[in-house]
Short mmCIF file of C-alpha atoms in Angstrom, two decimals:
data_model
loop_
_atom_site.label_atom_id
_atom_site.label_comp_id
_atom_site.label_asym_id
_atom_site.label_seq_id
_atom_site.Cartn_x
_atom_site.Cartn_y
_atom_site.Cartn_z
CA MET A 1 23.24 -16.78 6.68
CA LYS A 2 23.60 -13.05 5.90
CA ASN A 3 25.71 -14.73 3.14
CA SER A 4 22.97 -16.21 2.03
CA PHE A 5 20.45 -14.42 1.72
CA PHE A 6 22.02 -11.74 -0.08
CA SER A 7 23.07 -15.27 -2.60
CA PHE A 8 19.28 -16.18 -2.65
CA LEU A 9 18.18 -12.05 -3.65
CA GLY A 10 20.82 -12.60 -6.25
CA SER A 11 20.39 -16.60 -7.88
CA ALA A 12 18.92 -17.21 -11.26
CA LYS A 13 16.02 -19.35 -9.61
CA LEU A 14 14.96 -16.90 -7.65
CA ALA A 15 14.52 -14.10 -11.19
CA ILE A 16 12.89 -17.40 -13.06
CA PHE A 17 10.40 -17.64 -10.51
CA LEU A 18 9.81 -14.19 -10.54
CA PHE A 19 9.88 -14.15 -14.77
CA PHE A 20 7.09 -16.08 -14.15
CA LEU A 21 4.78 -14.03 -11.64
CA LEU A 22 5.15 -11.34 -13.68
CA ALA A 23 4.64 -13.28 -16.89
CA VAL A 24 1.14 -15.34 -14.96
CA LEU A 25 0.33 -11.56 -13.57
CA SER A 26 -0.15 -10.08 -17.61
CA ILE A 27 -2.08 -12.59 -18.86
CA PHE A 28 -4.42 -12.73 -16.82
CA GLY A 29 -4.13 -8.99 -16.65
CA THR A 30 -4.63 -9.50 -20.46
CA ILE A 31 -7.45 -12.43 -20.20
CA ILE A 32 -9.58 -10.63 -17.51
CA PRO A 33 -11.50 -7.68 -18.40
CA GLN A 34 -9.79 -4.45 -16.61
CA GLY A 35 -12.13 -2.05 -14.55
CA GLN A 36 -14.93 -3.31 -14.54
CA PRO A 37 -17.41 -3.38 -11.15
CA LEU A 38 -17.05 -5.59 -9.01
CA GLU A 39 -20.60 -7.44 -9.93
CA PHE A 40 -19.49 -8.13 -13.62
CA TYR A 41 -16.75 -10.27 -12.26
CA LEU A 42 -18.44 -12.44 -10.09
CA THR A 43 -21.61 -12.76 -12.97
CA LYS A 44 -19.15 -13.31 -15.53
CA TYR A 45 -16.40 -16.62 -13.71
CA GLY A 46 -18.55 -17.34 -10.92
CA GLN A 47 -18.25 -16.66 -7.46
CA SER A 48 -15.15 -18.86 -6.80
CA PHE A 49 -12.79 -17.12 -9.66
CA GLY A 50 -15.10 -13.49 -8.81
CA LYS A 51 -14.06 -13.36 -5.35
CA LEU A 52 -10.30 -14.71 -6.36
CA ILE A 53 -9.70 -11.29 -8.62
CA GLN A 54 -11.25 -9.55 -6.43
CA PHE A 55 -8.48 -10.36 -3.78
CA PHE A 56 -5.74 -10.82 -6.27
CA GLN A 57 -6.99 -7.44 -6.94
CA LEU A 58 -6.87 -8.96 -10.94
CA TYR A 59 -9.11 -6.81 -12.06
CA ASP A 60 -6.34 -3.81 -12.35
CA ALA A 61 -3.45 -5.81 -12.54
CA TYR A 62 -1.06 -3.86 -12.64
CA HIS A 63 -0.99 -1.46 -10.41
CA SER A 64 -1.90 -4.34 -7.62
CA PRO A 65 0.42 -4.91 -4.78
CA TRP A 66 1.39 -8.86 -6.27
CA TYR A 67 1.93 -6.53 -9.55
CA VAL A 68 4.32 -4.29 -7.29
CA ALA A 69 6.32 -5.73 -5.21
CA SER A 70 7.61 -9.04 -8.12
CA LEU A 71 8.72 -6.00 -10.42
CA PHE A 72 10.24 -4.40 -7.41
CA LEU A 73 12.17 -7.95 -6.49
CA PHE A 74 12.81 -8.50 -9.90
CA MET A 75 15.09 -5.36 -9.87
CA VAL A 76 16.89 -5.94 -6.41
CA ASN A 77 17.59 -9.25 -7.49
CA LEU A 78 19.15 -7.73 -11.42
CA THR A 79 21.26 -6.13 -8.42
CA VAL A 80 22.03 -8.20 -6.61
CA CYS A 81 23.23 -10.36 -8.56
CA SER A 82 25.74 -7.50 -11.81
CA LEU A 83 27.01 -7.13 -8.46
CA ASN A 84 27.73 -10.48 -7.27
CA ARG A 85 29.21 -10.93 -10.62
CA LEU A 86 31.42 -7.63 -10.36
CA SER A 87 34.37 -9.07 -8.40
CA PHE A 88 34.30 -11.61 -11.25
CA THR A 89 34.19 -9.65 -14.56
CA MET A 90 36.49 -7.28 -12.43
CA LYS A 91 38.93 -10.74 -12.38
CA LEU A 92 38.93 -10.93 -16.32
CA PHE A 93 38.83 -6.99 -16.88
CA ARG A 94 43.26 -7.00 -15.14
CA ARG A 95 43.98 -10.32 -15.93
CA SER A 96 47.17 -10.47 -16.76
CA PRO A 97 47.75 -12.10 -20.49
CA SER A 98 51.68 -12.78 -19.37
CA GLU A 99 50.23 -15.52 -17.18
CA VAL A 100 49.86 -17.95 -20.04
CA LYS A 101 52.81 -19.63 -20.52
CA PRO A 102 53.76 -19.51 -23.81
CA GLU A 103 54.38 -23.22 -24.63
CA ASN A 104 49.89 -23.12 -23.14
CA LEU A 105 48.83 -20.17 -26.35
CA PRO A 106 44.71 -20.92 -26.76
CA GLY A 107 44.76 -21.31 -30.48
CA LYS A 108 47.78 -21.53 -31.52
CA LYS A 109 49.61 -21.30 -34.86
CA GLU A 110 53.88 -21.50 -35.55
CA LEU A 111 55.05 -20.47 -37.99
CA ILE A 112 58.81 -19.86 -38.90
CA LEU A 113 60.68 -17.61 -39.87
CA SER A 114 64.14 -16.12 -41.33
CA LEU A 115 64.33 -12.86 -39.73
CA SER A 116 66.17 -12.35 -37.05
CA LEU A 117 64.70 -11.58 -33.26
CA ALA A 118 65.57 -7.43 -34.33
CA GLN A 119 64.39 -7.61 -37.28
CA LEU A 120 60.60 -9.04 -35.64
CA LEU A 121 60.60 -7.13 -32.76
CA PRO A 122 59.73 -3.13 -34.68
CA ILE A 123 56.27 -5.41 -37.18
CA VAL A 124 55.57 -7.04 -33.69
CA GLU A 125 55.73 -3.68 -31.23
CA LYS A 126 55.36 -0.93 -34.16
CA LYS A 127 53.25 -1.87 -37.26
CA LEU A 128 51.21 -4.86 -35.25
CA LYS A 129 50.98 -2.47 -31.64
CA PHE A 130 51.61 -5.30 -29.53
CA LYS A 131 52.27 -4.88 -25.34
CA ARG A 132 55.79 -6.96 -23.54
CA ALA A 133 54.08 -9.59 -21.10
CA LYS A 134 57.70 -8.82 -19.36
CA GLN A 135 60.96 -7.09 -19.68
CA ASP A 136 62.73 -11.07 -19.86
CA SER A 137 60.73 -12.33 -22.10
CA TYR A 138 59.45 -12.09 -25.60
CA LEU A 139 55.89 -12.49 -24.90
CA TYR A 140 53.40 -9.93 -26.59
CA TYR A 141 49.93 -8.86 -25.80
CA ARG A 142 47.39 -6.83 -27.52
CA LYS A 143 44.07 -6.47 -25.95
CA GLU A 144 41.18 -5.80 -27.84
CA ASN A 145 37.28 -4.15 -26.12
CA ASN A 146 38.59 -5.00 -22.79
CA TRP A 147 36.15 -2.98 -21.34
CA ALA A 148 32.94 -5.23 -23.34
CA HIS A 149 33.82 -7.52 -19.54
CA PHE A 150 31.29 -4.24 -18.79
CA SER A 151 28.93 -4.90 -21.43
CA VAL A 152 26.44 -7.34 -20.25
CA TYR A 153 26.07 -4.53 -16.93
CA VAL A 154 25.11 -2.51 -19.32
CA VAL A 155 21.83 -4.94 -20.38
CA HIS A 156 21.99 -5.12 -16.39
CA PHE A 157 21.14 -1.98 -16.09
CA SER A 158 18.95 -0.98 -19.25
CA LEU A 159 16.50 -3.59 -17.26
CA VAL A 160 16.38 -2.32 -13.80
CA ILE A 161 16.24 1.11 -16.08
CA ILE A 162 12.67 -0.79 -17.61
CA LEU A 163 11.61 -2.35 -14.12
CA LEU A 164 12.43 0.98 -12.25
CA GLY A 165 10.23 3.00 -15.30
CA ALA A 166 7.30 0.56 -15.02
CA LEU A 167 7.25 0.52 -11.14
CA ILE A 168 7.22 4.63 -11.46
CA GLY A 169 3.93 3.96 -13.23
CA ALA A 170 2.10 0.97 -11.20
CA LEU A 171 3.25 3.23 -7.93
CA TRP A 172 2.25 7.05 -8.45
CA GLY A 173 0.21 6.25 -12.24
CA PHE A 174 -3.59 5.87 -12.28
CA ARG A 175 -6.22 4.67 -14.44
CA GLY A 176 -9.68 5.43 -14.95
CA ASN A 177 -12.98 6.27 -15.92
CA ILE A 178 -14.06 9.43 -16.35
CA SER A 179 -18.46 9.40 -18.14
CA ILE A 180 -19.94 12.83 -19.47
CA LEU A 181 -22.84 13.85 -20.77
CA GLU A 182 -23.04 15.57 -24.02
CA ARG A 183 -22.61 19.12 -23.66
CA GLU A 184 -21.25 18.82 -20.18
CA GLU A 185 -17.92 18.70 -19.03
CA SER A 186 -15.92 16.48 -16.30
CA ASN A 187 -12.83 16.07 -14.54
CA ILE A 188 -12.57 13.34 -12.29
CA VAL A 189 -11.25 9.73 -12.81
CA GLN A 190 -12.67 7.01 -10.96
CA PRO A 191 -9.73 4.83 -10.43
CA LEU A 192 -9.76 1.33 -11.45
CA ARG A 193 -9.29 0.42 -7.90
CA ASN A 194 -10.89 0.93 -4.55
CA LYS A 195 -9.58 5.15 -4.11
CA GLU A 196 -10.90 7.79 -4.42
CA PRO A 197 -12.02 10.19 -7.29
CA ILE A 198 -8.54 12.06 -8.61
CA HIS A 199 -9.34 15.51 -9.89
CA LEU A 200 -7.37 16.59 -13.48
CA ASP A 201 -5.92 19.51 -13.07
CA PHE A 202 -8.20 20.10 -16.88
CA LYS A 203 -11.29 20.11 -18.25
CA VAL A 204 -13.35 17.87 -20.60
CA ARG A 205 -15.80 18.88 -22.51
CA LEU A 206 -18.20 16.29 -24.36
CA ASN A 207 -18.99 17.84 -27.44
CA LYS A 208 -21.66 15.54 -29.25
CA PHE A 209 -20.79 11.91 -28.91
CA ILE A 210 -21.93 10.11 -32.59
CA LEU A 211 -22.90 6.22 -32.31
CA ASP A 212 -22.38 4.02 -36.02
CA THR A 213 -23.84 1.29 -36.02
CA TYR A 214 -24.40 -1.87 -38.32
CA PRO A 215 -28.04 -2.76 -40.60
CA ASN A 216 -28.84 -4.92 -36.78
CA GLY A 217 -28.24 -2.30 -34.11
CA MET A 218 -25.03 -3.21 -32.55
CA PRO A 219 -22.34 -0.72 -32.80
CA LYS A 220 -20.61 -0.45 -35.40
CA GLU A 221 -17.60 2.94 -33.99
CA TYR A 222 -18.66 4.84 -31.63
CA ILE A 223 -16.71 8.25 -31.34
CA SER A 224 -16.62 11.43 -29.04
CA ASN A 225 -16.00 15.32 -30.08
CA VAL A 226 -14.17 16.50 -26.69
CA THR A 227 -12.22 19.19 -26.21
CA PHE A 228 -10.23 20.03 -23.17
CA ILE A 229 -10.22 23.00 -21.07
CA ASP A 230 -7.25 24.41 -18.99
CA GLY A 231 -7.78 27.94 -17.75
CA GLU A 232 -8.27 29.93 -20.73
CA LYS A 233 -7.14 27.33 -23.07
CA LYS A 234 -9.40 24.72 -25.27
CA VAL A 235 -7.99 22.08 -27.38
CA ASP A 236 -10.33 19.95 -29.44
CA ALA A 237 -9.65 16.25 -30.06
CA ILE A 238 -11.62 13.56 -31.89
CA ILE A 239 -11.36 10.14 -29.61
CA LYS A 240 -11.93 7.00 -31.61
CA VAL A 241 -11.84 3.02 -30.79
CA ASN A 242 -8.34 2.34 -30.68
CA SER A 243 -7.28 5.65 -31.38
CA PRO A 244 -6.40 7.71 -28.26
CA VAL A 245 -5.45 10.98 -27.84
CA LYS A 246 -2.76 12.01 -25.01
CA TYR A 247 -2.68 16.25 -22.99
CA LYS A 248 -0.76 17.08 -20.34
CA GLU A 249 0.39 13.55 -19.80
CA VAL A 250 -2.88 11.85 -19.57
CA THR A 251 -3.77 9.70 -22.42
CA PHE A 252 -7.96 9.10 -22.66
CA TYR A 253 -9.06 6.23 -24.22
CA GLN A 254 -12.79 5.72 -26.12
CA ALA A 255 -13.48 2.45 -23.91
CA SER A 256 -17.88 2.26 -23.57
CA TYR A 257 -20.62 4.60 -23.93
CA ASP A 258 -24.78 5.06 -22.38
CA VAL A 259 -28.09 6.03 -23.42
CA ILE A 260 -30.38 7.67 -21.40
CA PRO A 261 -33.97 7.89 -22.63
CA LEU A 262 -35.77 10.63 -21.51
CA PHE A 263 -39.30 9.93 -21.10
CA LYS A 264 -42.40 12.29 -22.26
CA PHE A 265 -44.83 12.38 -19.46
CA LYS A 266 -47.98 14.14 -18.36
CA PHE A 267 -48.24 14.09 -14.22
CA LYS A 268 -51.98 14.89 -12.38
CA ILE A 269 -50.87 16.00 -9.36
CA ASN A 270 -53.51 16.43 -6.45
CA ASN A 271 -55.99 17.33 -10.08
CA GLN A 272 -53.15 19.43 -11.50
CA GLU A 273 -51.88 18.39 -14.33
CA TYR A 274 -48.14 18.90 -15.87
CA THR A 275 -46.32 18.15 -18.93
CA THR A 276 -42.39 17.53 -18.10
CA ASP A 277 -39.19 15.38 -20.06
CA LEU A 278 -37.92 13.31 -17.27
CA SER A 279 -34.85 10.66 -17.18
CA ARG A 280 -32.20 8.93 -14.45
CA LEU A 281 -30.14 12.46 -13.77
CA ASN A 282 -33.24 14.94 -13.98
CA PRO A 283 -36.40 14.68 -11.49
CA PHE A 284 -38.89 16.36 -11.09
CA SER A 285 -39.46 18.50 -7.83
CA LEU A 286 -42.95 20.42 -7.20
CA ASP A 287 -42.48 23.79 -4.68
CA LYS A 288 -45.04 22.19 -2.49
CA GLY A 289 -42.23 19.55 -1.78
CA LEU A 290 -42.79 16.74 -4.03
CA SER A 291 -40.25 14.52 -6.08
CA ILE A 292 -39.70 12.29 -8.82
CA ALA A 293 -37.96 10.57 -10.97
CA VAL A 294 -37.17 7.35 -12.55
CA SER A 295 -35.14 4.33 -10.78
CA ASP A 296 -34.93 2.13 -13.36
CA TYR A 297 -36.41 1.05 -17.45
CA GLY A 298 -35.90 -0.32 -20.57
CA GLN A 299 -38.32 -2.11 -23.52
CA ALA A 300 -39.37 -5.74 -23.62
CA HIS A 301 -41.97 -6.88 -26.39
CA GLY A 302 -42.51 -3.38 -27.63
CA ILE A 303 -43.26 -2.83 -24.26
CA ILE A 304 -41.42 1.09 -23.14
CA PHE A 305 -41.86 1.42 -19.47
CA ALA A 306 -40.61 3.01 -16.23
CA LYS A 307 -40.60 2.73 -12.86
CA LEU A 308 -40.59 6.21 -10.91
CA TRP A 309 -39.92 7.16 -7.48
CA LEU A 310 -41.76 9.78 -5.69
CA LEU A 311 -41.22 11.12 -2.26
CA ASP A 312 -43.28 14.31 -0.17
CA GLU A 313 -40.12 15.95 0.90
CA ALA A 314 -42.39 16.43 4.11
CA GLU A 315 -43.67 13.62 5.58
CA GLN A 316 -40.72 11.92 4.59
CA GLU A 317 -42.83 9.57 2.56
CA SER A 318 -42.15 7.31 -0.35
CA ALA A 319 -43.70 4.72 -2.96
CA GLU A 320 -42.45 3.68 -6.75
CA PHE A 321 -44.89 2.41 -9.23
CA ILE A 322 -43.78 1.52 -12.48
CA SER A 323 -45.34 3.23 -15.87
CA LEU A 324 -46.46 1.64 -18.86
CA GLN A 325 -46.18 2.83 -22.39
CA ALA A 326 -47.74 0.10 -25.36
CA PRO A 327 -48.19 0.36 -29.15
CA ASP A 328 -52.49 1.26 -29.37
CA LYS A 329 -53.59 -2.33 -30.79
CA PHE A 330 -51.75 -4.11 -27.64
CA ILE A 331 -53.40 -1.92 -24.44
CA GLU A 332 -57.25 -1.36 -25.71
CA GLY A 333 -58.03 -1.56 -21.72
CA ARG A 334 -55.73 -5.15 -21.55
CA PHE A 335 -52.19 -3.13 -20.79
CA PRO A 336 -52.77 -0.08 -17.98
CA PRO A 337 -50.95 2.78 -17.66
CA MET A 338 -49.83 1.84 -14.16
CA LEU A 339 -48.63 -0.53 -12.21
CA CYS A 340 -48.25 -0.75 -8.95
CA SER A 341 -47.42 -3.03 -5.72
CA GLY A 342 -50.49 -5.09 -4.50
CA GLY A 343 -49.63 -5.40 -0.81
CA GLY A 344 -47.91 -8.59 -1.28
CA GLN A 345 -50.33 -9.56 -4.86
CA GLY A 346 -46.07 -8.06 -6.95
CA LEU A 347 -48.26 -5.89 -9.63
CA VAL A 348 -51.33 -5.45 -10.13
CA PRO A 349 -52.77 -2.98 -12.52
CA CYS A 350 -53.72 0.91 -10.07
CA GLU A 351 -55.44 4.75 -11.62
CA GLU A 352 -53.16 6.64 -9.56
CA VAL A 353 -50.68 6.11 -6.40
CA GLU A 354 -51.29 7.94 -2.80
CA VAL A 355 -47.63 9.17 -1.62
CA GLY A 356 -47.81 11.55 1.70
CA ARG A 357 -50.22 14.73 0.60
CA PHE A 358 -50.23 14.26 -2.39
CA ARG A 359 -52.40 11.69 -5.32
CA VAL A 360 -50.42 10.95 -8.37
CA SER A 361 -51.05 9.85 -12.07
CA ALA A 362 -48.82 9.19 -14.49
CA SER A 363 -49.20 9.11 -18.10
CA LEU A 364 -46.11 8.09 -20.00
CA GLU A 365 -45.94 9.40 -23.13
CA GLY A 366 -43.69 7.84 -25.05
CA ILE A 367 -39.22 8.39 -25.30
CA SER A 368 -38.44 12.90 -26.49
CA LYS A 369 -34.83 12.11 -27.04
CA GLU A 370 -31.91 10.01 -25.62
CA ILE A 371 -28.98 11.26 -24.11
CA PHE A 372 -25.05 10.16 -24.65
CA ILE A 373 -22.87 9.39 -23.10
CA THR A 374 -19.28 8.92 -23.11
CA GLY A 375 -17.52 6.07 -21.24
CA LEU A 376 -13.84 7.09 -21.37
CA GLN A 377 -10.21 5.01 -19.94
CA ALA A 378 -8.05 7.56 -18.85
CA LYS A 379 -4.18 6.46 -18.15
CA LYS A 380 -1.55 8.13 -16.36
CA ASP A 381 2.05 6.34 -16.69
CA PRO A 382 5.04 9.15 -15.49
CA GLY A 383 7.81 6.17 -16.03
CA VAL A 384 6.57 5.07 -19.76
CA TRP A 385 9.50 7.25 -21.22
CA ILE A 386 11.88 5.92 -18.36
CA VAL A 387 11.04 2.37 -20.15
CA TYR A 388 11.30 3.58 -22.93
CA ALA A 389 14.57 5.08 -22.28
CA GLY A 390 15.73 1.34 -20.11
CA PHE A 391 14.87 -0.34 -23.66
CA PHE A 392 17.09 2.20 -25.57
CA LEU A 393 19.56 1.16 -23.34
CA MET A 394 18.91 -2.93 -23.69
CA MET A 395 19.39 -2.08 -27.96
CA VAL A 396 22.32 -0.26 -26.92
CA GLY A 397 23.99 -3.06 -24.45
CA LEU A 398 23.01 -5.99 -27.22
CA PHE A 399 25.21 -4.89 -30.12
CA LEU A 400 28.24 -3.94 -27.74
CA VAL A 401 27.69 -7.43 -25.83
CA TYR A 402 27.22 -8.97 -29.35
CA TYR A 403 29.30 -6.16 -31.86
CA PHE A 404 32.12 -5.84 -29.03
CA GLU A 405 34.24 -9.07 -27.89
CA PRO A 406 36.76 -8.87 -25.65
CA ARG A 407 39.55 -10.90 -27.15
CA ILE A 408 43.28 -10.76 -26.48
CA TYR A 409 46.34 -12.34 -29.03
CA TRP A 410 49.72 -13.23 -27.85
CA ILE A 411 52.64 -13.23 -30.40
CA TYR A 412 56.03 -15.51 -28.42
CA LEU A 413 59.23 -15.40 -30.16
CA LYS A 414 61.86 -16.83 -30.11
CA GLU A 415 65.63 -16.61 -32.11
CA GLU A 416 66.81 -20.13 -33.32
CA ASN A 417 70.08 -19.55 -34.92
CA ASP A 418 69.35 -17.28 -38.19
CA VAL A 419 65.51 -18.20 -38.27
CA THR A 420 62.87 -17.14 -35.34
CA ALA A 421 60.03 -19.10 -33.87
CA VAL A 422 56.77 -17.53 -34.33
CA THR A 423 54.00 -19.11 -31.85
CA LEU A 424 50.32 -17.94 -32.31
CA GLY A 425 47.79 -17.24 -29.97
CA ALA A 426 44.63 -15.75 -29.40
CA TYR A 427 40.84 -15.95 -27.51
CA ALA A 428 37.61 -15.46 -26.99
CA LYS A 429 34.77 -16.41 -25.60
CA ARG A 430 32.05 -16.74 -28.18
CA ASP A 431 34.15 -15.89 -31.95
CA ARG A 432 36.22 -18.74 -32.35
CA GLU A 433 36.46 -18.80 -35.55
CA GLY A 434 37.02 -14.80 -35.90
CA VAL A 435 40.15 -15.73 -33.65
CA LYS A 436 41.07 -17.95 -36.20
CA ALA A 437 40.62 -15.74 -39.46
CA LYS A 438 42.55 -12.90 -37.15
CA ILE A 439 45.34 -15.16 -36.45
CA LYS A 440 45.58 -16.13 -40.47
CA GLU A 441 45.75 -12.30 -40.95
CA LEU A 442 48.75 -11.62 -38.41
CA ALA A 443 50.60 -14.99 -40.17
CA ASN A 444 49.82 -13.43 -43.27
CA ILE A 445 51.75 -9.76 -42.57
CA LEU A 446 54.66 -11.08 -40.53
CA GLN A 447 54.94 -13.72 -43.24
CA SER A 448 55.24 -10.51 -46.29
CA ALA A 449 57.92 -9.30 -44.19
#
């Protein structure tokens, strides 16, 4: 039972299945956008397939447990396969050329030379560097590239190295998102999987975000001008789409951006007026215990709206209303400045809203400016150099396999009267034409002697 399981681990069937599984997971990892919120997949692919993406963690396919397990099993499969072949390879390496019978030499070519055995032996032994197979026999041999029997193990080992590097990257690397406001800095990366945030040992400051658009308003290019702050050390960099920047083993890609409008409001709170800028990130607070925050906003048909959330901190009462701003031609009494909940009637026009101790009315004056947020994707792969080393080793292994094939050449001498019968033979697993040419070359050397 143990031998059967060991044989299964090193079987070609398991290798083909794992290779197919890794290919399928890689395809999904390529065609399915990575690192999006789970709601994105449910909306884009539907509930059924979206839940499958969530279950199999295809939103982070190259770090999913299925991918990691497949890599590990494939590495085990290659290792066991190599160990299974090792005994056979050792037999080939140690195989004695004297075991073959002279009349059964592979690829044999026969010559009759008008030289005595005593005259031919120095040529065979010293000039051609052939070894005598047995003391009581005139069968000689020469091995070439006998060490190349192990070249295939260089290829196998390179694959193991590549898989090991991929495993290290999947287990100890990360890929996540980092969002930064203009003129702000951050070192917090939110991984694609549901994990705790990663705190980098340096900070990234967004100096300026540049958005270039086409005439129709579609984004043409967006660029982040950033500074990496590492203690006293500061390094400036430009991150563009398809032009990532690497700092301290972490590669940053320009992935997305967001624009947050800064609304200009006039408030009348308990008959006292206030003018302030308000955004989703910057709430407005009074010392008396009132907080106002933007919970939603948008624009449609030329109408700008902002949904405001109010809280009386002392009374712990809250309320919501929508403040509108539209071009003058649309207002003229038809568009109220505020919409409030109508108690089962939906949104209805209102002049003010009451929350706890406060009576509040608002006027949306417009948008003061837009605040840009850059969305960077941060990726760290500690196994990438191991993968590169594995590919380099694979190229070396393939070169050894195809250009240094093991070969064996034989020369069998048999003296008959005043002449010597010579039988030449050679063996190579693949390069049959090459050994034929070598036999012809050996024959020419002996005939010229």
